PDB file of C-alpha atoms in Angstrom:
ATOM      1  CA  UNK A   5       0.000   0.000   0.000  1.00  0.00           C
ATOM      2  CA  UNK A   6       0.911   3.450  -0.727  1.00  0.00           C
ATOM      3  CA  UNK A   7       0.686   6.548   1.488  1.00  0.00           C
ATOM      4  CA  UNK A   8       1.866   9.621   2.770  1.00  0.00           C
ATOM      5  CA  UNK A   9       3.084  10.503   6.103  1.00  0.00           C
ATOM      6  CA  UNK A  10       2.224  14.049   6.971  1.00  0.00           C
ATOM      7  CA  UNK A  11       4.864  16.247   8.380  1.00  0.00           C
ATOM      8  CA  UNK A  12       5.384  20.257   9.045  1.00  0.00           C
ATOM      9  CA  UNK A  13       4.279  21.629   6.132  1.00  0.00           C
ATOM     10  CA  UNK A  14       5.024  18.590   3.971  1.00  0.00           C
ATOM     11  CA  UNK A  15       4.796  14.662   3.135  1.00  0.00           C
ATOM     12  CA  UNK A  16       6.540  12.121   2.643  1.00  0.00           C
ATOM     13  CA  UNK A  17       6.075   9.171   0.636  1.00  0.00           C
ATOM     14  CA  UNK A  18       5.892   5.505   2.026  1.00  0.00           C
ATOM     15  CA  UNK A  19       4.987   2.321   0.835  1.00  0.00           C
ATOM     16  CA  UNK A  20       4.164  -0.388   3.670  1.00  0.00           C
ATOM     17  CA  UNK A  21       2.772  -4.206   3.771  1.00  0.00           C
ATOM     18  CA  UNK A  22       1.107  -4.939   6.875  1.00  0.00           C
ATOM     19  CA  UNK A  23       0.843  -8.617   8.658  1.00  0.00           C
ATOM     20  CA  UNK A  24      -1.396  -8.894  11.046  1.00  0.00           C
ATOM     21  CA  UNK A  25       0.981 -11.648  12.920  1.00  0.00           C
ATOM     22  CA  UNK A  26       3.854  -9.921  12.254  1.00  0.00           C
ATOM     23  CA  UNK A  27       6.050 -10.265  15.196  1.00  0.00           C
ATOM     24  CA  UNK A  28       8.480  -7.325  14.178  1.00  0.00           C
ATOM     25  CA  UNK A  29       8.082  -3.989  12.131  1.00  0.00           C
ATOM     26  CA  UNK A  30      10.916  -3.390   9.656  1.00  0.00           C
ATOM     27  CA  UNK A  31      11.676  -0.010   8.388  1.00  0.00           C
ATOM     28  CA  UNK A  32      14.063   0.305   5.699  1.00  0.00           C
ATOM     29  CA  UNK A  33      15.950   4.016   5.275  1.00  0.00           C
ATOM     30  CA  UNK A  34      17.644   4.673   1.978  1.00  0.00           C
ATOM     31  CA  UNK A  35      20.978   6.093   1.310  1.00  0.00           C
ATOM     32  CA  UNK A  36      22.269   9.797   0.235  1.00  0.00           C
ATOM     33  CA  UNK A  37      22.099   9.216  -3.483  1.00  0.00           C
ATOM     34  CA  UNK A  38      19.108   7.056  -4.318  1.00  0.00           C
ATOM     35  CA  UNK A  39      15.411   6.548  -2.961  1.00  0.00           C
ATOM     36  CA  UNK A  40      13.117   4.105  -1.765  1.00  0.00           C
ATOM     37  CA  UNK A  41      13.586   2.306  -4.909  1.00  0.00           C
ATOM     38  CA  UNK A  42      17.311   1.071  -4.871  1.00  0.00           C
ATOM     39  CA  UNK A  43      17.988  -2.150  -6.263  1.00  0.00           C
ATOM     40  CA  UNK A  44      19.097  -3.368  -2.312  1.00  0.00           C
ATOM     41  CA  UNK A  45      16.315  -1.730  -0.726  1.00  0.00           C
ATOM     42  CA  UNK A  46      14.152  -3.057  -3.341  1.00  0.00           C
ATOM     43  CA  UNK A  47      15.584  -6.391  -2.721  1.00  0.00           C
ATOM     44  CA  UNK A  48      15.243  -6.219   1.452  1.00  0.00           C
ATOM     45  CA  UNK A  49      11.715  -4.759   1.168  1.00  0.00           C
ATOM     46  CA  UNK A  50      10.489  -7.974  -1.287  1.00  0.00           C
ATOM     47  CA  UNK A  51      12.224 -10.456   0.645  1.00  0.00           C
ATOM     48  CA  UNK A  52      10.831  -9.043   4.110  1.00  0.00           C
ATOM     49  CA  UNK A  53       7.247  -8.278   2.932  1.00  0.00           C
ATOM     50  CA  UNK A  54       6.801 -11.764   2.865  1.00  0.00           C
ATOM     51  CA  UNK A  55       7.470 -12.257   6.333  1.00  0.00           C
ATOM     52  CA  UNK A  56       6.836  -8.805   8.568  1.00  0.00           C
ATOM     53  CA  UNK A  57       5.183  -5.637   8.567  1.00  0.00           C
ATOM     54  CA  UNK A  58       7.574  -3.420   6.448  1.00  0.00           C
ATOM     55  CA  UNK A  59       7.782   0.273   4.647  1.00  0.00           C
ATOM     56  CA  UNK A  60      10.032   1.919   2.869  1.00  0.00           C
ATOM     57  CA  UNK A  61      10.240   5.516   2.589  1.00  0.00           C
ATOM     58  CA  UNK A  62      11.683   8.529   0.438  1.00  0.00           C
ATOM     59  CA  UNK A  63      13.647  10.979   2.746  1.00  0.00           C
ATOM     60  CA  UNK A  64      12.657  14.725   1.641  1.00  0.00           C
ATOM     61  CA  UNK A  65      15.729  14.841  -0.114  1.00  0.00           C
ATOM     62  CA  UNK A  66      15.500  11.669  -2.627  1.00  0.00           C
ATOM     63  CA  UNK A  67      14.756  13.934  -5.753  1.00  0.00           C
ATOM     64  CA  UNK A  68      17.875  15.787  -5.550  1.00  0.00           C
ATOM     65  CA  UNK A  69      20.014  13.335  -3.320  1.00  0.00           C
ATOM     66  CA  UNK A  70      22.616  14.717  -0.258  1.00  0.00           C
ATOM     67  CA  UNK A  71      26.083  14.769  -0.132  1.00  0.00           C
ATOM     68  CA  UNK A  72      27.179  13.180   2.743  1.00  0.00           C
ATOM     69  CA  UNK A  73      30.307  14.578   2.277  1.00  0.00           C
ATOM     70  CA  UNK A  74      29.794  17.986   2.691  1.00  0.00           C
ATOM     71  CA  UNK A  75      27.018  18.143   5.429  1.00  0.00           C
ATOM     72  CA  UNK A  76      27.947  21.801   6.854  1.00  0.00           C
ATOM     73  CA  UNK A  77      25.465  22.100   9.550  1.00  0.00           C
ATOM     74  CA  UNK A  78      23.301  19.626  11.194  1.00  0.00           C
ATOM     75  CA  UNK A  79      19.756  20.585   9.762  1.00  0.00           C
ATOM     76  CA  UNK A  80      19.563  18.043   6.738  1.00  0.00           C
ATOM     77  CA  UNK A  81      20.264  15.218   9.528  1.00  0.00           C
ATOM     78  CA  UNK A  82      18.196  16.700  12.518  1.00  0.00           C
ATOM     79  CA  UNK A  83      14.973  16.744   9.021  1.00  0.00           C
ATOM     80  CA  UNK A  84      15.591  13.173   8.136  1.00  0.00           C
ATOM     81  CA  UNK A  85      15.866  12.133  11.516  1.00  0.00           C
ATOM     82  CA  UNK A  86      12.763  13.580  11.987  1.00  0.00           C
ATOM     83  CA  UNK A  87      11.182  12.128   8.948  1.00  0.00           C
ATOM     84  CA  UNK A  88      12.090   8.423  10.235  1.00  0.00           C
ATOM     85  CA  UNK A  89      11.092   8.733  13.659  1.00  0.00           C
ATOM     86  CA  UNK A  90       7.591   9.873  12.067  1.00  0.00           C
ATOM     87  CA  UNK A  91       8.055   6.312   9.729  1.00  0.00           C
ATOM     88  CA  UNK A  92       8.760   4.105  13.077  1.00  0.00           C
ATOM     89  CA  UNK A  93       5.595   6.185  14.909  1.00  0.00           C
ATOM     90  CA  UNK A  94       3.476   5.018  11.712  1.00  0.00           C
ATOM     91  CA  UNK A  95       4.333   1.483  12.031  1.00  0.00           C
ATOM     92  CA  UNK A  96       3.288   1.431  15.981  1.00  0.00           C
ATOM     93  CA  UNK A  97       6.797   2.579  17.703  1.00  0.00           C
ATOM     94  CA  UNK A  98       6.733  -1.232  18.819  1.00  0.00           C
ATOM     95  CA  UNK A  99       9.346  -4.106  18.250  1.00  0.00           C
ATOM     96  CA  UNK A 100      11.027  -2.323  15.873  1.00  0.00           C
ATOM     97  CA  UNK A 101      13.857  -3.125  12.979  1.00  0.00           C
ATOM     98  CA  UNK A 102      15.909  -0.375  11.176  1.00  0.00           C
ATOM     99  CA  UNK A 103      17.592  -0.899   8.195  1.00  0.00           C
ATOM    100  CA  UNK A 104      19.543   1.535   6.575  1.00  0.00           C
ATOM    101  CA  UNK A 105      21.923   2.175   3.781  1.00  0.00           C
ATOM    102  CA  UNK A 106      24.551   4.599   4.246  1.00  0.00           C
ATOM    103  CA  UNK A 107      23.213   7.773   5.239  1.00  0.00           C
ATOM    104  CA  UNK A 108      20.348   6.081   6.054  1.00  0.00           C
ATOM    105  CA  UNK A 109      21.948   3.606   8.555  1.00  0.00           C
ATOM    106  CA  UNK A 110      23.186   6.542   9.977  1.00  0.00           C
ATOM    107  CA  UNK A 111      20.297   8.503  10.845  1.00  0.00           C
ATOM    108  CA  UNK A 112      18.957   5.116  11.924  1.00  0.00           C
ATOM    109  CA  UNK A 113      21.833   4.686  14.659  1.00  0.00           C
ATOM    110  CA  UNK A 114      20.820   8.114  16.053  1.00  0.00           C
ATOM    111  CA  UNK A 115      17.298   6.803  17.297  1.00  0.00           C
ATOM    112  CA  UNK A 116      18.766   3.404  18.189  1.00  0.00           C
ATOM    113  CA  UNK A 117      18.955   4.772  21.692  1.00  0.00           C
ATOM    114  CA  UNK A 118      15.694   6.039  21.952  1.00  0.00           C
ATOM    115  CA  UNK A 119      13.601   4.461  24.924  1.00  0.00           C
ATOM    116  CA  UNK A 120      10.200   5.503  22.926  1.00  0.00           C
ATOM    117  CA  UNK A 121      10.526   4.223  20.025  1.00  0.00           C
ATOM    118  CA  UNK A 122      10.350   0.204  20.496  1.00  0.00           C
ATOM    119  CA  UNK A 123      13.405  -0.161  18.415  1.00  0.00           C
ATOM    120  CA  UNK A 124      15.081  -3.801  18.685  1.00  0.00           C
ATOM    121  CA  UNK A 125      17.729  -4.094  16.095  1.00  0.00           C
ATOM    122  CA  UNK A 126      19.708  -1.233  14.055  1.00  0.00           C
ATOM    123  CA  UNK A 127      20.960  -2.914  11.462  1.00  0.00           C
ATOM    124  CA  UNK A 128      23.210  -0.512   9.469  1.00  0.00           C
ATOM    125  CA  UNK A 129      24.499  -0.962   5.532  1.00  0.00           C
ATOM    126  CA  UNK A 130      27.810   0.540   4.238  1.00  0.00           C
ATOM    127  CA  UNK A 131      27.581   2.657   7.158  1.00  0.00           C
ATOM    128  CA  UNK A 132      29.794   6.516   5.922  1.00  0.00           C
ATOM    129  CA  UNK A 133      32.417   6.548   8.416  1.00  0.00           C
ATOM    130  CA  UNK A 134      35.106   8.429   7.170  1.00  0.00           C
ATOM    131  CA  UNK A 135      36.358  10.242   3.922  1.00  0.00           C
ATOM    132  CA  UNK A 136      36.593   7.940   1.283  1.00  0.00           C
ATOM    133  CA  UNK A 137      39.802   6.368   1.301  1.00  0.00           C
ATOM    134  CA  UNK A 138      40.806   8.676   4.495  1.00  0.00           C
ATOM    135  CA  UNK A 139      40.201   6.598   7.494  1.00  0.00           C
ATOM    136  CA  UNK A 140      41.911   9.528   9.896  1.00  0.00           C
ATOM    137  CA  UNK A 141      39.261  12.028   9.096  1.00  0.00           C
ATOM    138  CA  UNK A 142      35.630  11.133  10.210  1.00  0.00           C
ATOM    139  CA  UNK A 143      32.878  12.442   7.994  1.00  0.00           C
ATOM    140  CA  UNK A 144      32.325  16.266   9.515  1.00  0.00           C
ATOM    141  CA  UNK A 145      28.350  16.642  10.265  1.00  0.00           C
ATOM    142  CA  UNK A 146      28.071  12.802  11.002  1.00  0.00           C
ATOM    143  CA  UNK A 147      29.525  12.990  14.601  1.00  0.00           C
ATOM    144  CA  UNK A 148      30.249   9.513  16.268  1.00  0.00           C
ATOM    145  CA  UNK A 149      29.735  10.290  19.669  1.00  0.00           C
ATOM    146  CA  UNK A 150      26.322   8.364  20.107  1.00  0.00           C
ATOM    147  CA  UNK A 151      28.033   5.426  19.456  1.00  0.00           C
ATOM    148  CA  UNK A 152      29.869   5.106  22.486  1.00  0.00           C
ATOM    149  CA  UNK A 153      26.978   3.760  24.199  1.00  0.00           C
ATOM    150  CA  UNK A 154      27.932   0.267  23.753  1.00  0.00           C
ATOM    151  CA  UNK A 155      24.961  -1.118  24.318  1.00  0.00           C
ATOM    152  CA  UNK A 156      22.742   0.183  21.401  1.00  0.00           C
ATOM    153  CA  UNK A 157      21.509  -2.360  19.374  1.00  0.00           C
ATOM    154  CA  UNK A 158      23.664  -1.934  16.135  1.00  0.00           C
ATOM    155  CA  UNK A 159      24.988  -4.548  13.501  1.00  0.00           C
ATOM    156  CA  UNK A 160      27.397  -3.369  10.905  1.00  0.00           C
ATOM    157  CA  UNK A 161      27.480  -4.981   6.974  1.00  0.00           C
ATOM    158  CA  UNK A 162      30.233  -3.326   5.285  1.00  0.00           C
ATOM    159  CA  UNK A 163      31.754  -4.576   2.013  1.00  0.00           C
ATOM    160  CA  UNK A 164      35.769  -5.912   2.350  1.00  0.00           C
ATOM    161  CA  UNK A 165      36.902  -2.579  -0.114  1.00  0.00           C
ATOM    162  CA  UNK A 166      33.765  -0.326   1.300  1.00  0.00           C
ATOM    163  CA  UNK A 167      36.162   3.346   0.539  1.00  0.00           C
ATOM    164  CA  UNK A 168      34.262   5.048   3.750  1.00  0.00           C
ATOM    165  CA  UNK A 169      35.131   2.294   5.789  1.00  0.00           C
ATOM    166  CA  UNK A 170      38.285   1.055   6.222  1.00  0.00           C
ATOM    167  CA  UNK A 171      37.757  -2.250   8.106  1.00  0.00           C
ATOM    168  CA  UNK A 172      41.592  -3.120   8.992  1.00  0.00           C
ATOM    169  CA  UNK A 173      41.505   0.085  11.352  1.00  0.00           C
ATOM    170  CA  UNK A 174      38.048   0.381  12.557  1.00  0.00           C
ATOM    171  CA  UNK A 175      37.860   3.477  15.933  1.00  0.00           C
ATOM    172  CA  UNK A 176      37.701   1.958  18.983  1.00  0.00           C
ATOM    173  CA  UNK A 177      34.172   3.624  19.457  1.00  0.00           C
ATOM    174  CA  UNK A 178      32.947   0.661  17.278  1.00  0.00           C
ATOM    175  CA  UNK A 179      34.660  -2.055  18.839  1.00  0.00           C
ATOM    176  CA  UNK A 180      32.185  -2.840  20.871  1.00  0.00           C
ATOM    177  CA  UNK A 181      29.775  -3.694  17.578  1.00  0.00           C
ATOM    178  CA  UNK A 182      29.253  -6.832  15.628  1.00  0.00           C
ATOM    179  CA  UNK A 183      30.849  -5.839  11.765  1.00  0.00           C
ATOM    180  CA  UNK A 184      29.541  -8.685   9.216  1.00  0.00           C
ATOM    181  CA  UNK A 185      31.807  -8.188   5.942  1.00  0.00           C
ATOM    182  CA  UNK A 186      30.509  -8.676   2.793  1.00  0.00           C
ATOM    183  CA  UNK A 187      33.774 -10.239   0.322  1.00  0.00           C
ATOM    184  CA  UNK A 188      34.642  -8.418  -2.782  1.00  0.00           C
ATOM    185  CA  UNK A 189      31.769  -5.456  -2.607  1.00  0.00           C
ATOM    186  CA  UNK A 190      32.950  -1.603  -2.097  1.00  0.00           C
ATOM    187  CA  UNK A 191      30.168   1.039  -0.383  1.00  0.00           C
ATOM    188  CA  UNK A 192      27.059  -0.210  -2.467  1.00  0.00           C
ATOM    189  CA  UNK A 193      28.385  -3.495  -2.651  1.00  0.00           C
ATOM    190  CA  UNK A 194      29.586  -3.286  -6.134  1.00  0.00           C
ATOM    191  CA  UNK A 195      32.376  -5.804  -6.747  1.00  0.00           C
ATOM    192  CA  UNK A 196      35.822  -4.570  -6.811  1.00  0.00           C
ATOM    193  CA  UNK A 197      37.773  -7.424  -8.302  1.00  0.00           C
ATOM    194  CA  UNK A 198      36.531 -10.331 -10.759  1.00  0.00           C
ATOM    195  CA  UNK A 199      34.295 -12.725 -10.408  1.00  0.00           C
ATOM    196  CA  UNK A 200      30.430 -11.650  -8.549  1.00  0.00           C
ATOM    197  CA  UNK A 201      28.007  -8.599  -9.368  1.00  0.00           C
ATOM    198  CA  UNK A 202      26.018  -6.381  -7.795  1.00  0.00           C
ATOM    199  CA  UNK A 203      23.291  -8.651  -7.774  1.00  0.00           C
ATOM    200  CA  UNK A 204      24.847 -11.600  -6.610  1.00  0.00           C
ATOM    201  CA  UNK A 205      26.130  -9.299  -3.278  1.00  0.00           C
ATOM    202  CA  UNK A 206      22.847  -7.516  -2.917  1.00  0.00           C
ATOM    203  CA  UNK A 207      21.827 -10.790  -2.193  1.00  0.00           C
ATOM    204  CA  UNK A 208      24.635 -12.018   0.429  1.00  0.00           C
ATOM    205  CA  UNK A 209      23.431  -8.773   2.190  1.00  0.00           C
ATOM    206  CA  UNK A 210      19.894  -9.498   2.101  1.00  0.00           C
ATOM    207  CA  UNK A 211      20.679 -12.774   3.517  1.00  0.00           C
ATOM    208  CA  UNK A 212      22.518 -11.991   6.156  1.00  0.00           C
ATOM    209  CA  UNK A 213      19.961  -9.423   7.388  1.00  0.00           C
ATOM    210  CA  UNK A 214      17.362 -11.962   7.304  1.00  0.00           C
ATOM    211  CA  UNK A 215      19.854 -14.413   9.396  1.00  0.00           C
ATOM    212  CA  UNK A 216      20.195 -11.211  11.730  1.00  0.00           C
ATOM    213  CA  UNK A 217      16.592 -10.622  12.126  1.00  0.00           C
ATOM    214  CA  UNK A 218      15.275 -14.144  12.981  1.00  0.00           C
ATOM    215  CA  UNK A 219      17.905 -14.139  15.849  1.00  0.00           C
ATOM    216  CA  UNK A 220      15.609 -11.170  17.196  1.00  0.00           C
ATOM    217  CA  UNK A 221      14.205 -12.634  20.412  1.00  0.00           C
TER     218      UNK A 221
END
């Protein structure tokens, strides 16, 4: 089903399949560059329509995309947090899953400690760490610092060559997270070497999120 979510002075666009029995609610946040209907998000939200109550969303910004790299001030993140905290409040705020894809696993960490909002698992996808190929120099307007609460519930899946993440010399502020690696597969899982496609490690992902999400007690 199709909708809207209304918020000040505009809307949103969703799409959400509702079961009845569904024992979990799984929200799915795209990344900087695309919308609701990437080929991965595309991919999570068939495979998991089948099994819980899931949406999918457009952040305000999917027509023109954000540049994660050169977030100046904090208002495009404080919006789309805002805009998925309205999409978890849709689905019930209860027994909650977040998945997001780069920038949107990131806003998704920053409600991951949020008492309100029923939220069980965080499950984030090529998460934007760092400067591409710069592991020294954390992405300025994405600040860390929520992270240190080690006991949010966040799981990493981060491709072996992901540029924003360099997985040999991950901060200490994540150690205390599981990181799943997906094998040949940069930031949106693209191979980097021969052999694979993007299809083929959309699926590994997809996968491994499902493993992740039926060890939800």
């Amino acid at each position: 089903m199709n909708d809207e979510i209304q918020m000040d002075g505009y809307s949103i666009e969703v799409e959400v399949e509702r079961k009845p029995e569904s024992r979990l609610n799984v929200v799915l946040a795209h990344g900087g560059n695309n919308n609701m209907n990437n080929s991965l998000i595309q991919k999570l939200f068939d495979d998991f329509r089948n099994k819980y109550s899931t949406l999918r969303f457009n952040f305000s910004f999917a027509d023109t995309g954000i540049d994660i790299r050169n977030i100046s001030d904090g208002s495009a993140v404080l919006r789309s947090t805002a805009e998925l905290k309205k999409c978890i409040e849709y689905m019930g705020a209860k027994d909650i899953v977040l998945i997001g894809k780069s920038f949107g696993g990131y806003v998704s960490t920053l409600l991951a400690g949020n008492p309100n909002l029923g939220i069980k698992k965080v499950i984030a996808l090529g998460y934007p760490l760092h400067k591409p190929g710069k592991p020294q120099e954390l992405l300025e307007g994405l600040s860390q610092a929520h992270m240190q609460m080690a006991r949010l519930q966040v799981e990493f899946i981060i491709g072996d060559s992901d540029p924003s993440w360099d997985i040999k010399n991950a901060p200490p502020i994540l150690s205390a997270y599981k990181i799943n690696i997906i094998e040949n597969a940069d930031h949106s899982f693209k191979p980097v070497r021969p052999g694979g496609s993007l299809d083929e490690n959309e699926r590994k992902v997809v996968e491994l999120a499902s493993q992740i999400i039926e060890g939800i007690s």
